[in-house]
Amino acid sequence: MRTTTGVDPGQHGGGQPDARESAVQTSADGASSEGFAVPGFDAVVRLVSRSLNVPLVALVLHGGTAYWFANGSALPPHGSRVLHPLYMDAARSLEPLVVLDTQADDRFKDVTPAPGASSGPVRFFASEPVCSLTGQQIGALCVMDLAPRVELSEHELTSLRDAASLIGAGVVLRSYLGRTDPITQLPHRYAFFDDLRRHFQDAAPLAWVIAIDVAPVQRFNAFIRAMGHAYADELMRAVAQRTLAWLPPDTRLYQVGASRFAAVLPDRHVEADTTRLDDLVARLREPFDCLGIPLTIQPGVGLLKIGENELRGGDPLRLVMNASYAAQHSVRGWAVYDRQQDELQRQEFFLVTELAAALTDRTELDLHYQPRVDLDSGRCVALEALARWHHPTLGLIPPSRFIALAERAGLMRSLTQWVLEHGVAQLAAWRRKGHDIKLSFNVSSTDLGADLVNRVQQVAERHKVGLDSLELEFTENTLMEHSATTRRHLTAIRQLGAGIAIDDFGTGYSNLSALRQMPATSLKIDQSFVRGMGTSRHDEAIVRSVADLARSMGFRVVVEGVETDHLYDSVLAMACDEAQGFHIARPLPPADVLPWLTTHQGMPSRRVV
Ligand code: C2E
Ligand code: MG
Ligand code: MG
């Protein structure tokens, strides 16, 4: 415990508690509110005032709000708004503080009473930290007297400590009752709705709701995992403070989610000046210094214009969350609610739920297989497994839609596992029937972890299929994005004997030296160039030179998107090894593959050209 003597909380005027004058709350931001609605708060204050025999008690919160009591009663509004730093130090220190005589302390002995205070300066001051049940500091309980003390007995100290504990528990209880967040002390979601309703009752036809997301949920959870809850709490308080400093005077800020704030702005405020929003984003993008560790957040500011009718039965917070979510991923950092975007997000959510169910207990997913033909022999040497989703009410959903969705929803690994299991089981059945074919799979960037090697190996072993009859296709960008670690995993896969293809080559941004280092076995030239060959000499030149280059680098060259016999003949004349496309066969449902393999006569090949 720090024990010192000498303080005058009244020096800056704001904190000076005057026993005769009555004040309720002063706050650092100038806002005032009706009393402190902690259950039993007044009773605890009276108890502490009596057992320590002090006329003045104050609860000073971390954010700078103070609740004053004189002789056990709450005081009416105090004129001054700035708290003496002593109170703020106490509110933010985990150490109790006892100042037996403020006049005997060098730091405080020149302090005079606040202007207008008719009583003398505070001579005795003691404070005890107030913490929530989870140990986060909320503020400090301060007791004061106009006369100095010689000592503070153990009994009195214990009373002060107990009172602070009771208030801490009460603050948490209050937050359970739905009014205030125990960490930031900001009003909660229910208070937000009450106030929004009141806004319309006051005859304002419109309002802007603003929501501030501190960071995408995943990232915020990562903060907590890495830095702990105390750090995240401190960050929330700091973001709240910056936002409060930006908000128009007398505007309340609400904590409406673990990492989200909201406020109601008057109609004119937003429409008048959008540069103000740029300013808010710029302020929030400035690094925060929390507990001595700097951190930059990824804020998203969402806005929603709302009338009273929309409030009835609607959920403005859900709507504005859509805007703040979109804003987090935008350059500008703020966005106005967009109904179309909202509809897309709702559909996406619905699809994600459906896809997750389809992956576990339904029979809506399917694989189709598209033949790949060797240009030397004209025979089918491989099949590419392509996922299909037949939704019971929405019909066939193309992979271009659900693959990206699975990526965003974290379902990609399950999807790839499903494709591997079903594809390899199917391949094993065809090989048992004497068809010497390989199977290629599309694998996404999220699959590219160390365990991919094991997953592929286990599936192959389970179905007794040699790894040399499997090939994994990665898009060009996936391979280039993860170069160093990717290369290690791919090398391990190669060492097991499985092939690796660079898919959609030409659509990405690979450089030649990275390409040379990739342990890939084949390179698939993207269908956009191949299709363009019919009409563009440019595209023909691209396909020809990419094929030459890839061959000379040791890759097997596969041409995708061969739709016509003319295109087929063109690639036959180039340095290409395999062709794939609608001209040869469309992706086939599993039941059609065997008939196709057994009846297909073979494509024109170099052998007969
Ligand atoms: P991709 O891997 O490049 O597969 C080739 C796509 O081109 C397939 O589309 C195929 O149906 C289509 N295609 C083949 N030949 C022709 C042609 O001659 N003309 C035209 N216009 N298109 C042709 P699909 O099945 O719609 O798949 C689209 C993409 O979705 C795939 O491109 C692949 O990137 C991804 N995908 C499909 N299944 C899976 C999967 O199981 N896992 C992952 N990660 N991605 C998948
Ligand atoms: Mg592919
Ligand atoms: Mg492709």
XYZ file of C-alpha atoms and ligand atoms in Angstrom:
657
model
C 0.000 0.000 0.000
C 1.206 3.494 -0.826
C 0.751 5.865 2.088
C 1.380 9.499 1.542
C 0.213 12.769 2.943
C -1.085 15.784 1.144
C -3.589 16.140 -1.710
C -6.165 18.606 -2.834
C -8.492 17.062 -5.288
C -10.045 20.419 -5.842
C -7.112 22.005 -7.626
C -8.568 21.431 -11.060
C -11.894 22.345 -9.754
C -13.800 19.353 -11.052
C -13.164 16.833 -8.351
C -13.610 19.080 -5.352
C -16.273 17.483 -3.274
C -18.017 19.996 -1.101
C -19.857 18.597 1.880
C -22.567 21.234 1.789
C -22.904 21.529 -1.912
C -24.579 18.660 -3.661
C -23.378 16.994 -6.880
C -24.119 13.690 -8.453
C -21.787 12.931 -11.286
C -18.974 14.598 -13.107
C -17.268 12.953 -15.988
C -14.102 13.526 -17.940
C -16.033 13.798 -21.200
C -18.519 16.180 -19.735
C -21.470 13.805 -19.920
C -23.715 13.501 -16.951
C -26.157 10.793 -16.053
C -28.798 10.015 -13.509
C -27.181 8.248 -10.506
C -25.222 5.072 -10.495
C -27.647 2.211 -10.917
C -25.646 -0.474 -9.142
C -27.893 -2.551 -6.901
C -27.249 -1.618 -3.268
C -24.728 1.075 -4.193
C -26.202 3.784 -1.980
C -26.365 1.423 1.004
C -22.711 0.439 0.592
C -21.705 4.094 0.380
C -23.614 4.898 3.583
C -21.970 1.960 5.341
C -18.468 2.986 4.374
C -19.148 6.606 5.199
C -20.308 5.601 8.686
C -17.702 2.990 9.485
C -14.807 5.244 8.423
C -16.558 8.280 9.783
C -15.990 10.323 6.612
C -18.400 12.875 5.169
C -17.331 12.397 1.544
C -17.320 9.291 -0.655
C -16.764 9.076 -4.410
C -16.739 6.236 -6.862
C -14.393 7.190 -9.695
C -14.584 4.986 -12.756
C -11.740 4.076 -15.055
C -13.190 6.160 -17.897
C -13.305 9.339 -15.796
C -16.849 9.323 -14.528
C -17.306 10.041 -10.813
C -20.265 9.589 -8.480
C -20.188 11.778 -5.363
C -21.782 11.276 -1.979
C -21.760 13.663 0.965
C -22.879 12.439 4.372
C -24.215 9.280 2.762
C -26.441 11.009 0.198
C -25.951 11.430 -3.516
C -25.176 15.014 -4.417
C -27.005 17.015 -7.077
C -25.086 17.986 -10.218
C -21.710 19.492 -9.659
C -20.741 22.453 -11.795
C -17.235 21.354 -12.648
C -16.416 18.647 -15.101
C -12.692 17.958 -14.935
C -11.433 15.527 -12.335
C -8.249 16.142 -10.448
C -5.503 13.761 -11.689
C -5.358 12.257 -8.195
C -8.757 10.676 -8.746
C -7.783 9.376 -12.150
C -4.555 7.926 -10.737
C -6.557 6.174 -8.053
C -9.116 4.930 -10.573
C -6.403 3.363 -12.696
C -4.072 2.060 -10.011
C -4.405 -1.429 -8.659
C -2.792 -0.187 -5.438
C -4.784 1.270 -2.558
C -3.781 4.814 -1.640
C -3.888 6.526 1.789
C -3.064 10.230 2.196
C -3.434 11.036 5.916
C -2.830 14.749 5.516
C -2.827 16.349 2.100
C -1.281 19.533 3.459
C 1.801 17.686 4.643
C 2.635 16.379 1.195
C 4.928 18.432 -1.064
C 2.943 17.461 -4.137
C -0.313 18.792 -2.767
C 0.307 21.325 -0.046
C -0.191 24.363 -2.331
C -3.498 23.119 -3.608
C -6.366 25.430 -2.858
C -10.056 24.492 -2.734
C -12.093 24.600 -5.906
C -13.554 27.999 -6.805
C -16.922 28.361 -5.178
C -16.337 25.706 -2.575
C -17.312 27.127 0.729
C -15.755 24.433 2.834
C -12.038 23.850 3.261
C -9.899 21.625 1.053
C -9.874 17.887 1.407
C -7.271 16.980 4.044
C -7.668 13.211 4.251
C -7.964 10.931 1.239
C -7.955 7.111 0.852
C -8.835 4.979 -2.125
C -9.326 1.298 -2.818
C -9.409 -0.231 -6.326
C -12.778 -1.551 -7.463
C -12.485 -4.675 -9.591
C -15.058 -6.796 -11.365
C -15.443 -10.436 -10.356
C -13.070 -11.417 -13.155
C -10.363 -9.171 -11.710
C -10.551 -6.305 -14.229
C -10.205 -2.903 -12.624
C -13.296 -0.736 -12.964
C -12.196 2.253 -10.921
C -11.633 3.226 -7.296
C -13.748 3.888 -4.235
C -12.463 7.100 -2.586
C -13.192 8.378 0.917
C -12.367 11.939 2.019
C -12.532 14.157 5.033
C -12.011 17.855 5.528
C -9.883 17.101 8.578
C -6.550 15.273 8.452
C -6.062 11.887 10.111
C -3.278 10.519 12.246
C -3.869 6.939 11.223
C -6.259 4.628 9.479
C -6.950 1.510 11.511
C -6.872 -2.040 10.146
C -10.581 -2.220 10.826
C -11.248 0.902 8.741
C -9.045 -0.328 5.921
C -10.908 -3.632 5.896
C -14.233 -1.789 5.743
C -13.026 0.228 2.768
C -11.765 -2.920 1.023
C -15.050 -4.758 1.657
C -17.088 -1.840 0.362
C -14.979 -1.741 -2.826
C -15.525 -5.509 -3.292
C -19.277 -5.135 -2.849
C -19.413 -2.363 -5.431
C -17.315 -4.469 -7.852
C -19.776 -7.328 -7.490
C -22.671 -4.898 -7.901
C -21.217 -3.505 -11.127
C -21.073 -7.012 -12.543
C -24.602 -7.664 -11.337
C -25.716 -4.476 -13.011
C -24.162 -5.639 -16.277
C -26.007 -8.943 -15.910
C -29.178 -6.967 -15.576
C -28.371 -5.650 -18.992
C -27.537 -2.014 -18.495
C -23.804 -1.438 -18.512
C -20.704 -3.165 -19.720
C -18.463 -3.941 -16.727
C -15.256 -3.199 -18.627
C -15.979 -0.021 -20.539
C -18.844 1.109 -18.272
C -20.742 2.006 -21.412
C -24.474 1.368 -21.594
C -25.499 -1.891 -23.200
C -27.612 -2.969 -26.164
C -30.906 -2.700 -24.234
C -30.141 0.871 -23.264
C -29.344 1.571 -26.914
C -32.797 0.403 -27.986
C -34.501 2.320 -25.158
C -32.728 5.493 -26.187
C -33.389 4.966 -29.884
C -37.101 4.638 -29.126
C -36.914 7.764 -26.994
C -35.205 9.579 -29.895
C -38.298 8.999 -32.041
C -40.650 9.824 -29.180
C -38.985 13.220 -29.085
C -40.499 13.773 -32.537
C -37.304 13.279 -34.533
C -38.462 11.559 -37.731
C -35.096 10.055 -38.645
C -31.846 8.984 -37.068
C -28.529 7.627 -38.176
C -27.270 4.609 -36.317
C -23.518 4.256 -36.380
C -21.740 1.015 -35.461
C -18.031 0.670 -34.901
C -16.492 -2.775 -35.191
C -13.056 -2.922 -33.623
C -11.826 -5.813 -35.747
C -13.187 -8.826 -37.594
C -14.342 -11.378 -35.009
C -11.641 -13.880 -35.952
C -8.974 -11.259 -35.524
C -10.356 -10.010 -32.240
C -10.340 -13.564 -30.896
C -6.768 -13.880 -32.094
C -5.894 -10.730 -30.029
C -7.375 -12.401 -26.979
C -5.602 -15.691 -27.626
C -2.294 -13.921 -28.088
C -2.526 -11.092 -25.540
C -5.126 -12.135 -22.994
C -8.406 -10.651 -21.806
C -6.867 -7.784 -19.857
C -5.252 -6.500 -23.045
C -8.482 -6.837 -25.036
C -10.374 -4.973 -22.267
C -7.846 -2.172 -22.328
C -8.131 -1.993 -26.100
C -11.921 -1.737 -25.911
C -11.649 1.099 -23.412
C -9.145 2.906 -25.625
C -11.316 2.528 -28.730
C -14.321 3.763 -26.743
C -12.392 6.830 -25.635
C -11.283 7.743 -29.153
C -14.800 7.271 -30.443
C -16.275 9.388 -27.641
C -13.832 12.149 -28.462
C -15.091 12.112 -32.049
C -18.828 11.934 -31.298
C -20.820 15.169 -31.073
C -21.165 16.466 -27.487
C -23.887 14.774 -25.424
C -23.994 11.735 -27.679
C -23.974 8.438 -25.795
C -21.822 5.556 -26.925
C -23.145 2.026 -26.315
C -21.299 -1.242 -26.186
C -23.503 -3.509 -28.241
C -21.201 -6.498 -28.726
C -17.924 -7.941 -27.470
C -15.998 -5.846 -29.981
C -18.666 -3.454 -31.236
C -19.930 -0.002 -30.266
C -22.926 1.931 -31.496
C -24.373 5.421 -31.219
C -27.386 7.322 -32.473
C -26.538 10.417 -34.449
C -28.929 13.218 -35.309
C -30.057 13.121 -38.917
C -28.149 16.193 -40.076
C -24.869 15.043 -38.588
C -23.911 12.396 -41.135
C -25.487 13.782 -44.250
C -23.850 17.115 -43.734
C -20.290 15.957 -43.843
C -18.921 12.569 -44.816
C -15.350 13.737 -44.283
C -16.165 13.465 -40.563
C -16.465 9.718 -41.105
C -13.095 9.627 -42.847
C -11.771 11.418 -39.796
C -13.219 8.803 -37.417
C -11.707 5.966 -39.447
C -8.348 7.750 -39.575
C -8.398 8.207 -35.774
C -9.243 4.562 -35.190
C -6.593 3.387 -37.622
C -3.887 5.193 -35.656
C -1.985 2.633 -33.535
C -3.245 2.091 -29.972
C -0.809 1.773 -27.129
C -2.348 -0.738 -24.745
C -0.422 -1.801 -21.665
C 2.715 -0.539 -23.403
C 2.205 -2.720 -26.477
C 1.303 -0.925 -29.713
C -1.477 -2.377 -31.814
C -3.263 -1.390 -35.002
C -6.878 -2.462 -35.337
C -8.980 -3.050 -38.431
C -12.019 -0.900 -37.723
C -15.244 -0.938 -39.710
C -17.715 1.903 -39.336
C -21.249 1.148 -40.488
C -24.127 3.584 -40.924
C -27.843 3.110 -41.194
C -30.524 5.720 -41.730
C -33.625 4.703 -39.899
C -37.148 5.977 -39.329
C -39.470 5.024 -36.501
C -41.435 2.596 -38.653
C -38.329 0.560 -39.415
C -37.574 0.308 -35.728
C -40.852 -1.469 -35.071
C -40.237 -5.153 -35.566
C -36.883 -4.490 -37.229
C -33.391 -4.978 -35.918
C -31.358 -1.884 -36.766
C -28.275 -3.334 -35.099
C -28.329 -6.347 -37.386
C -28.610 -4.057 -40.404
C -25.877 -1.666 -39.356
C -23.623 -4.640 -38.539
C -23.849 -5.582 -42.184
C -22.491 -2.184 -43.098
C -19.702 -2.258 -40.495
C -18.759 -5.758 -41.616
C -18.513 -4.603 -45.235
C -16.586 -1.510 -44.111
C -13.930 -3.568 -42.348
C -12.871 -4.989 -45.655
C -13.047 -1.721 -47.575
C -10.326 0.834 -48.197
C -12.489 3.704 -46.935
C -13.264 1.912 -43.673
C -16.878 3.125 -43.460
C -19.965 2.068 -45.353
C -23.645 2.892 -45.459
C -26.090 -0.009 -45.154
C -26.863 -1.561 -48.523
C -30.015 -3.686 -48.758
C -28.742 -5.708 -51.733
C -25.489 -6.520 -49.988
C -27.498 -7.543 -46.934
C -29.607 -9.916 -49.010
C -26.445 -11.499 -50.442
C -24.990 -11.954 -46.966
C -28.187 -13.578 -45.737
C -28.195 -15.949 -48.662
C -24.563 -16.719 -48.039
C -25.292 -17.505 -44.410
C -28.133 -19.781 -45.443
C -25.900 -21.532 -47.979
C -23.068 -21.998 -45.493
C -25.445 -23.686 -43.047
C -26.774 -25.862 -45.828
C -23.282 -26.712 -47.079
C -22.151 -27.722 -43.602
C -25.163 -30.036 -43.363
C -24.549 -31.392 -46.860
C -20.998 -32.273 -45.820
C -22.075 -34.276 -42.818
C -25.389 -35.979 -43.142
C -26.912 -35.486 -46.538
C -26.459 -36.918 -50.007
C -26.494 -33.716 -51.982
C -22.794 -33.614 -52.834
C -21.508 -35.521 -55.763
C -18.402 -35.769 -57.896
C -18.329 -35.574 -61.654
C -15.287 -36.741 -63.572
C -13.853 -35.129 -66.660
C -11.535 -37.195 -68.856
C -8.026 -36.019 -69.729
C -6.627 -37.423 -72.949
C -2.986 -38.124 -73.751
C -2.197 -36.482 -77.087
C 0.414 -39.076 -78.055
C -1.958 -42.013 -77.753
C -5.404 -40.386 -77.916
C -6.391 -42.402 -74.808
C -7.869 -41.238 -71.549
C -5.095 -41.313 -68.948
C -6.719 -39.392 -66.132
C -9.977 -38.008 -64.794
C -10.405 -34.742 -62.950
C -12.798 -34.946 -59.989
C -15.125 -31.920 -59.925
C -17.481 -31.334 -57.024
C -21.215 -30.866 -57.611
C -23.880 -29.729 -55.144
C -27.516 -30.527 -55.866
C -29.489 -28.549 -53.346
C -33.027 -29.899 -52.729
C -34.714 -26.523 -53.268
C -32.117 -24.310 -54.926
C -31.109 -26.858 -57.545
C -27.582 -27.271 -58.858
C -25.167 -24.837 -57.227
C -21.992 -24.439 -59.306
C -18.546 -24.906 -57.712
C -17.661 -21.347 -58.685
C -20.223 -20.355 -56.016
C -19.834 -22.893 -53.248
C -16.058 -23.379 -53.300
C -15.440 -19.727 -52.469
C -18.180 -19.946 -49.849
C -16.580 -22.993 -48.252
C -13.276 -21.112 -48.141
C -14.812 -18.115 -46.372
C -16.789 -20.261 -43.936
C -13.838 -22.450 -42.948
C -15.438 -25.539 -44.499
C -12.807 -26.137 -47.136
C -10.867 -28.808 -45.310
C -14.015 -30.855 -44.748
C -14.990 -30.444 -48.378
C -11.573 -31.543 -49.621
C -11.677 -34.520 -47.267
C -15.077 -35.464 -48.629
C -13.802 -35.166 -52.229
C -10.675 -37.213 -51.441
C -12.649 -39.996 -49.742
C -15.265 -40.318 -52.453
C -12.914 -39.798 -55.392
C -10.297 -42.294 -54.253
C -12.936 -44.918 -53.392
C -14.363 -44.473 -56.882
C -10.940 -44.622 -58.525
C -10.150 -47.841 -56.673
C -13.350 -49.410 -58.073
C -12.501 -48.392 -61.660
C -8.929 -49.589 -61.350
C -10.140 -52.923 -60.010
C -12.109 -53.213 -63.227
C -8.860 -52.900 -65.179
C -8.780 -49.215 -66.116
C -5.293 -47.866 -65.706
C -6.254 -44.266 -65.039
C -5.195 -41.550 -62.630
C -7.381 -39.157 -60.705
C -6.731 -35.483 -60.176
C -8.267 -33.389 -57.355
C -8.587 -29.683 -56.870
C -7.053 -28.575 -53.616
C -7.397 -25.097 -52.165
C -4.941 -22.872 -50.345
C -6.496 -23.624 -46.939
C -5.644 -27.294 -47.461
C -1.995 -26.530 -47.897
C -0.906 -27.399 -44.357
C 1.506 -29.994 -43.111
C -1.263 -32.549 -42.590
C -2.287 -32.618 -46.252
C 0.453 -35.184 -46.875
C -0.968 -37.490 -44.173
C -4.531 -37.007 -45.277
C -3.732 -38.001 -48.862
C -1.587 -40.925 -47.724
C -4.240 -42.281 -45.346
C -7.028 -42.115 -47.920
C -4.866 -43.840 -50.527
C -3.905 -46.600 -48.088
C -7.482 -47.101 -46.944
C -8.619 -47.700 -50.517
C -5.448 -49.517 -51.564
C -4.653 -47.111 -54.371
C -1.022 -46.280 -55.246
C -0.147 -42.642 -54.619
C 1.332 -42.454 -58.097
C -2.207 -42.660 -59.481
C -3.226 -39.429 -57.696
C -2.553 -35.851 -58.686
C -3.342 -32.700 -56.687
C -4.235 -29.538 -58.610
C -3.450 -26.180 -57.024
C -4.185 -22.897 -58.712
C -1.196 -20.900 -59.798
C -1.838 -18.202 -57.186
C -2.144 -20.656 -54.321
C 1.244 -22.033 -55.154
C 2.887 -18.653 -55.516
C 1.325 -17.127 -52.396
C 2.812 -19.612 -49.990
C 6.156 -20.244 -51.643
C 8.608 -21.379 -48.916
C 6.411 -23.591 -46.714
C 4.315 -24.645 -49.671
C 7.361 -25.993 -51.375
C 8.188 -28.146 -48.347
C 4.735 -29.713 -48.193
C 4.614 -30.228 -51.933
C 8.016 -31.867 -51.928
C 6.756 -34.297 -49.269
C 3.738 -35.104 -51.428
C 5.979 -35.590 -54.458
C 8.210 -37.924 -52.492
C 5.206 -40.154 -51.841
C 4.768 -40.430 -55.608
C 1.641 -38.286 -56.093
C 1.631 -35.757 -58.924
C 1.176 -31.999 -58.525
C -0.458 -29.822 -61.148
C -0.435 -26.048 -61.432
C -4.053 -25.285 -62.384
C -5.399 -22.334 -64.393
C -1.909 -21.289 -65.395
C -1.785 -17.831 -66.943
C -4.454 -16.253 -64.733
C -2.100 -15.577 -61.835
C 1.100 -13.755 -61.271
C 3.855 -16.309 -61.050
C 7.366 -15.400 -61.868
C 9.640 -17.732 -63.712
C 12.115 -18.331 -60.940
C 9.334 -19.273 -58.466
C 7.834 -21.510 -61.122
C 11.155 -23.251 -61.662
C 11.413 -24.044 -57.951
C 7.918 -25.534 -57.679
C 8.042 -29.280 -57.293
C 5.084 -29.600 -59.724
C 4.749 -32.312 -62.317
C 2.222 -30.770 -64.690
C 1.052 -27.373 -65.724
C -2.514 -26.796 -66.919
C -2.858 -23.857 -69.296
C -6.014 -21.937 -68.412
C -9.010 -22.413 -70.643
C -9.457 -18.691 -71.287
C -6.358 -18.674 -73.524
C -7.280 -21.939 -75.172
C -10.779 -20.780 -76.003
C -9.386 -17.529 -77.379
C -7.088 -19.421 -79.749
C -9.905 -19.739 -82.291
C -10.191 -15.982 -82.689
C -7.024 -14.436 -81.339
C -3.544 -14.974 -82.750
C -2.343 -13.507 -79.510
C -3.875 -16.273 -77.444
C -2.546 -18.868 -79.819
C 0.943 -17.427 -79.426
C 0.519 -17.435 -75.631
C -0.547 -21.077 -75.491
C 2.232 -22.111 -77.859
C 5.001 -20.304 -75.997
C 3.746 -21.257 -72.516
C 3.615 -24.881 -73.649
C 7.164 -24.680 -75.054
C 8.460 -23.020 -71.909
C 6.677 -25.399 -69.515
C 7.866 -28.436 -71.412
C 11.433 -27.182 -71.378
C 11.123 -26.717 -67.593
C 10.194 -30.376 -67.306
C 6.404 -30.031 -66.752
C 3.815 -32.174 -68.400
C 1.621 -29.697 -70.299
C -2.160 -30.041 -70.047
C -4.481 -27.830 -72.057
C -7.896 -27.089 -70.518
C -11.077 -25.907 -72.232
C -10.717 -27.670 -75.564
C -14.230 -27.145 -76.852
C -13.969 -27.815 -80.593
C -12.217 -30.189 -82.979
C -10.421 -27.191 -84.439
C -8.942 -26.311 -81.033
C -8.107 -29.944 -80.455
C -6.154 -30.081 -83.742
C -4.321 -26.893 -82.826
C -3.111 -28.193 -79.474
C -2.175 -31.487 -81.064
C 0.309 -29.541 -83.165
C 1.804 -27.826 -80.103
C 4.168 -28.984 -77.369
C 1.262 -30.197 -75.234
C 0.919 -33.589 -73.556
C -2.731 -33.770 -72.583
C -6.018 -32.133 -73.457
C -9.222 -31.712 -71.485
C -12.458 -30.063 -72.563
C -16.044 -30.374 -73.700
C -14.924 -31.533 -77.151
C -13.492 -34.679 -75.546
C -16.091 -35.083 -72.807
C -18.036 -32.981 -70.376
C -17.603 -33.789 -66.682
C -19.452 -37.122 -66.320
C -21.583 -38.360 -63.430
C -19.986 -41.462 -61.843
C -22.443 -43.877 -63.473
C -21.471 -42.661 -66.959
C -17.713 -42.973 -66.511
C -17.303 -46.729 -67.030
C -19.501 -46.792 -70.136
C -17.523 -43.847 -71.513
C -14.157 -45.482 -70.730
C -15.157 -48.762 -72.328
C -16.810 -47.385 -75.452
C -14.667 -44.361 -76.196
C -12.714 -44.918 -79.366
C -9.869 -42.639 -78.436
C -9.170 -39.166 -79.757
C -7.011 -38.321 -82.776
C -3.408 -38.603 -81.633
C 0.080 -37.761 -82.795
C 0.605 -41.378 -83.615
C -1.897 -41.127 -86.465
C -1.235 -37.526 -87.491
P -10.909 -26.240 -62.765
O -10.200 -27.062 -61.763
O -10.080 -25.435 -63.685
O -11.851 -27.230 -63.540
C -12.203 -27.085 -64.873
C -13.508 -26.387 -65.006
O -13.733 -26.066 -66.352
C -14.710 -27.255 -64.620
O -15.710 -26.389 -64.155
C -15.126 -27.843 -65.937
O -16.471 -28.258 -65.975
C -14.893 -26.684 -66.827
N -14.588 -27.118 -68.196
C -13.910 -28.201 -68.598
N -13.810 -28.231 -69.923
C -14.428 -27.136 -70.388
C -14.662 -26.590 -71.708
O -14.285 -27.143 -72.715
N -15.338 -25.408 -71.753
C -15.787 -24.786 -70.643
N -16.436 -23.649 -70.819
N -15.568 -25.243 -69.399
C -14.907 -26.417 -69.287
P -16.470 -26.641 -62.819
O -16.717 -28.071 -62.601
O -17.613 -25.704 -62.823
O -15.412 -26.180 -61.745
C -14.987 -24.864 -61.676
C -13.827 -24.726 -60.741
O -14.241 -25.004 -59.405
C -12.707 -25.696 -61.001
O -11.892 -25.230 -62.030
C -12.020 -25.727 -59.675
O -11.164 -24.627 -59.537
C -13.168 -25.554 -58.706
N -13.547 -26.868 -58.184
C -14.386 -27.801 -58.678
N -14.441 -28.849 -57.848
C -13.601 -28.594 -56.816
C -13.223 -29.296 -55.634
O -13.626 -30.423 -55.362
N -12.336 -28.676 -54.795
C -11.825 -27.452 -55.090
N -10.943 -26.907 -54.227
N -12.153 -26.767 -56.176
C -13.042 -27.320 -57.033
Mg -8.653 -28.196 -61.775
Mg -8.447 -25.160 -64.358
